[in-house]
Coordinates of C-alpha atoms in Angstrom, one line a residue:
M483 CA 24.2 101.5 -80.5
N484 CA 27.0 103.5 -78.8
P485 CA 25.6 106.8 -77.6
D486 CA 28.5 108.6 -79.3
Y487 CA 27.0 107.7 -82.6
N488 CA 23.8 109.5 -81.6
Y489 CA 25.6 112.6 -80.4
A490 CA 27.6 112.8 -83.6
A491 CA 24.4 112.5 -85.7
V492 CA 22.7 115.2 -83.6
A493 CA 25.6 117.6 -83.7
G494 CA 26.1 117.1 -87.4
G495 CA 22.5 117.3 -88.2
T496 CA 21.8 120.4 -86.3
I497 CA 24.8 122.2 -87.7
V498 CA 23.7 121.3 -91.3
A499 CA 20.2 122.4 -90.5
M500 CA 21.3 125.8 -89.2
A501 CA 23.5 126.3 -92.2
L502 CA 20.5 125.8 -94.4
A503 CA 18.5 128.2 -92.3
A504 CA 21.3 130.8 -92.4
G505 CA 21.4 130.5 -96.2
F506 CA 17.7 131.6 -96.1
S507 CA 17.7 134.1 -93.3
Y508 CA 21.0 135.8 -94.1
G509 CA 21.9 134.7 -97.6
Y510 CA 18.5 135.4 -99.1
V511 CA 16.3 137.5 -96.8
W512 CA 18.9 139.9 -95.3
T513 CA 21.0 140.4 -98.4
T514 CA 18.0 140.9 -100.5
L515 CA 16.1 143.4 -98.3
V516 CA 18.9 145.2 -96.4
D517 CA 21.4 147.5 -97.9
F518 CA 22.9 150.2 -95.5
S519 CA 24.2 152.1 -98.4
A520 CA 20.7 152.6 -99.6
P521 CA 18.6 153.3 -96.5
V522 CA 15.5 154.5 -98.3
Q523 CA 15.4 151.5 -100.5
T524 CA 15.9 149.3 -97.5
I525 CA 12.9 150.7 -95.7
T526 CA 10.8 150.3 -98.9
N527 CA 12.0 146.7 -99.2
L528 CA 11.0 145.9 -95.6
K529 CA 7.6 147.5 -95.9
N530 CA 6.8 145.7 -99.1
A531 CA 8.1 142.3 -97.9
L532 CA 7.3 142.1 -94.1
P533 CA 6.1 138.5 -94.3
I534 CA 9.4 137.5 -95.9
F535 CA 11.3 139.5 -93.2
R536 CA 9.3 137.7 -90.5
A537 CA 10.1 134.4 -92.1
G538 CA 13.8 135.4 -91.9
I539 CA 13.4 136.1 -88.2
A540 CA 11.8 132.7 -87.7
G541 CA 14.9 131.2 -89.4
W542 CA 17.2 133.1 -86.9
L543 CA 15.2 131.7 -84.0
F544 CA 15.5 128.2 -85.4
I545 CA 19.3 128.8 -85.8
A546 CA 19.5 129.9 -82.1
L547 CA 17.7 126.7 -81.0
C548 CA 20.0 124.5 -83.2
D549 CA 23.0 126.2 -81.6
V550 CA 21.9 125.2 -78.1
V551 CA 21.3 121.6 -79.3
A552 CA 24.6 121.5 -81.1
A553 CA 26.5 122.8 -78.0
W554 CA 24.8 120.1 -75.9
A555 CA 25.6 117.3 -78.4
L556 CA 29.2 118.4 -78.9
Y557 CA 29.8 118.5 -75.2
L558 CA 28.4 115.0 -74.7
L559 CA 30.4 113.7 -77.7
F560 CA 33.7 115.0 -76.5
K561 CA 33.5 115.1 -72.7
S562 CA 35.3 111.8 -72.3
T563 CA 38.2 113.0 -74.5
H564 CA 38.8 116.2 -72.6
P565 CA 36.1 117.3 -70.1
G566 CA 37.4 120.8 -69.6
L567 CA 38.0 121.7 -73.2
A568 CA 34.6 120.1 -74.2
L569 CA 32.9 122.3 -71.6
L570 CA 34.7 125.4 -72.9
V571 CA 33.6 124.5 -76.5
A572 CA 30.0 124.2 -75.3
L573 CA 30.0 127.4 -73.2
L574 CA 31.6 129.5 -76.0
R575 CA 28.8 128.3 -78.4
L576 CA 26.1 129.1 -75.8
A577 CA 27.7 132.6 -75.2
Y578 CA 27.6 133.2 -78.9
T579 CA 23.9 132.1 -79.0
G580 CA 23.2 134.6 -76.2
F581 CA 24.5 137.4 -78.4
L582 CA 22.5 136.0 -81.4
E583 CA 19.3 136.0 -79.4
M584 CA 19.9 139.7 -78.4
A585 CA 20.5 140.5 -82.0
I586 CA 17.2 138.8 -83.0
G587 CA 15.5 141.0 -80.5
D588 CA 16.7 144.0 -82.6
L589 CA 15.0 142.4 -85.6
L590 CA 11.8 141.9 -83.7
S591 CA 11.9 145.6 -82.6
A592 CA 12.4 146.7 -86.2
T593 CA 9.4 144.6 -87.2
A594 CA 7.3 146.1 -84.4
L595 CA 8.2 149.6 -85.5
L596 CA 7.3 148.9 -89.1
E597 CA 4.0 147.4 -88.1
S598 CA 2.9 150.0 -85.5
G599 CA 4.9 153.1 -86.1
A600 CA 2.1 155.3 -87.2
E601 CA 2.7 157.6 -84.2
L602 CA 6.2 158.5 -85.4
S603 CA 7.0 160.7 -88.3
P604 CA 8.2 158.8 -91.4
D605 CA 11.7 160.1 -91.0
L606 CA 12.0 159.2 -87.4
L607 CA 10.4 155.8 -88.0
N608 CA 12.9 155.1 -90.8
Q609 CA 15.8 156.2 -88.6
Q610 CA 14.7 154.0 -85.7
V611 CA 14.3 150.9 -87.9
L612 CA 17.7 151.4 -89.5
L613 CA 19.3 151.8 -86.0
Q614 CA 17.7 148.4 -85.0
L615 CA 19.1 146.8 -88.1
E616 CA 22.6 148.2 -87.5
S617 CA 22.3 147.0 -83.9
F618 CA 21.5 143.5 -85.1
E619 CA 24.7 143.4 -87.2
D620 CA 26.9 144.9 -84.5
T621 CA 25.6 142.5 -81.8
W622 CA 25.7 139.5 -84.0
S623 CA 29.3 140.4 -85.1
I624 CA 30.4 140.5 -81.4
G625 CA 28.8 137.1 -81.0
L626 CA 30.7 135.8 -84.0
I627 CA 34.0 136.6 -82.3
L628 CA 33.0 134.2 -79.6
F629 CA 31.8 131.7 -82.3
G630 CA 35.3 131.9 -83.8
L631 CA 36.8 131.1 -80.5
H632 CA 34.4 128.2 -80.2
L633 CA 35.5 126.8 -83.5
A634 CA 39.1 127.2 -82.7
A635 CA 38.6 125.3 -79.4
L636 CA 36.7 122.6 -81.2
G637 CA 39.5 122.3 -83.6
L638 CA 42.0 121.8 -80.8
L639 CA 39.6 119.2 -79.3
V640 CA 39.3 117.3 -82.5
R641 CA 43.1 117.3 -82.9
Q642 CA 43.3 115.5 -79.5
T643 CA 41.2 112.5 -80.6
K644 CA 42.2 109.4 -82.4
A645 CA 38.8 109.2 -84.2
G646 CA 39.0 112.8 -85.5
H647 CA 40.7 113.2 -88.9
W648 CA 43.5 115.7 -88.6
I649 CA 42.3 117.8 -91.5
W650 CA 39.1 118.7 -89.6
G651 CA 41.0 119.9 -86.6
I652 CA 43.1 122.2 -88.8
L653 CA 40.2 123.5 -90.8
L654 CA 38.2 124.3 -87.7
L655 CA 41.2 126.1 -86.2
I656 CA 41.6 128.2 -89.4
A657 CA 37.8 128.8 -89.6
G658 CA 37.7 129.9 -85.9
C659 CA 40.7 132.3 -86.3
S660 CA 39.1 133.7 -89.5
Y661 CA 35.8 134.4 -87.8
T662 CA 37.5 136.1 -84.9
L663 CA 39.9 138.1 -87.0
L664 CA 37.2 139.3 -89.5
H665 CA 34.7 140.3 -86.8
L666 CA 37.3 142.0 -84.6
Q667 CA 38.2 144.0 -87.7
S668 CA 34.5 145.0 -88.0
L669 CA 34.1 145.7 -84.3
L670 CA 37.2 147.9 -84.2
G671 CA 36.0 149.8 -87.3
I672 CA 39.1 149.1 -89.4
A673 CA 38.4 150.6 -92.9
P674 CA 38.3 147.9 -95.5
N675 CA 40.5 148.2 -98.6
V676 CA 41.1 146.1 -101.7
A677 CA 43.7 143.9 -100.0
W678 CA 41.5 143.3 -97.0
G679 CA 38.6 142.4 -99.3
T680 CA 40.9 139.8 -100.9
I681 CA 41.8 138.4 -97.5
E682 CA 38.1 138.1 -96.6
N683 CA 37.4 136.2 -99.8
I684 CA 40.3 133.8 -99.1
L685 CA 39.2 133.3 -95.5
A686 CA 35.6 132.6 -96.5
V687 CA 36.7 129.2 -97.9
P688 CA 37.9 127.6 -94.6
M689 CA 35.1 129.4 -92.8
T690 CA 32.5 127.7 -95.0
I691 CA 34.3 124.3 -95.3
G692 CA 35.5 124.1 -91.7
E693 CA 32.3 123.6 -89.6
L694 CA 29.9 122.5 -92.4
G695 CA 32.4 119.9 -93.7
F696 CA 33.0 118.7 -90.2
A697 CA 29.3 118.4 -89.6
L698 CA 28.7 116.4 -92.8
W699 CA 31.6 114.2 -91.8
L700 CA 30.0 113.6 -88.4
L701 CA 26.7 112.6 -90.1
V702 CA 28.4 110.2 -92.5
K703 CA 31.1 108.7 -90.3
Q704 CA 29.4 109.1 -86.9
P705 CA 32.8 108.5 -85.2
Q706 CA 33.5 107.9 -81.6
F707 CA 35.6 110.5 -79.7
N708 CA 35.9 108.7 -76.4
S709 CA 39.7 108.0 -76.6
K710 CA 42.6 110.4 -76.5

């Protein structure tokens, strides 16, 4: 079997696996337990559901591992098409993963505070936990700017191949620009409004379909990308 088939399957499989893990860790655990507009309720939620919160952290660690594997597989899959751009794609994903790992450290610190914060006053403990949670979101958001650049570079790479369907290159480009734009907005503290909320909802479509659809296509088609 051509090794390109194996790399396509590994890249597609790990991306799908991390999407499922993100659905649990962020889509379920984070959105259920954490609400910065209700800090007291957030602390109560975390104290009452620490095992679930820990499971969510395990999911984030799994996602970080999958990102490293995906970066490796995508590089090997595309290096004969354009070695320099394939390396850039891999390095951008690894850089994003580094920020994700730092963000996970904030979640671990928040858990440690909740488990052994008896020496702190309740108000100080709650404040420190919330600061760690906010740091997680801020650090991860910076990483997602790099992730957007990774997807945009991947889109350009796919567009250069004969085996890659043009639609995936375009969707990955749009998804990458969307990630970068939305998280730059968050980093710069631009106040959201009704119009911006609508834009976010619109951009969520290519952001979701772009990488995940491409990953499923890799799994099903297992194409070769060794020709320009």
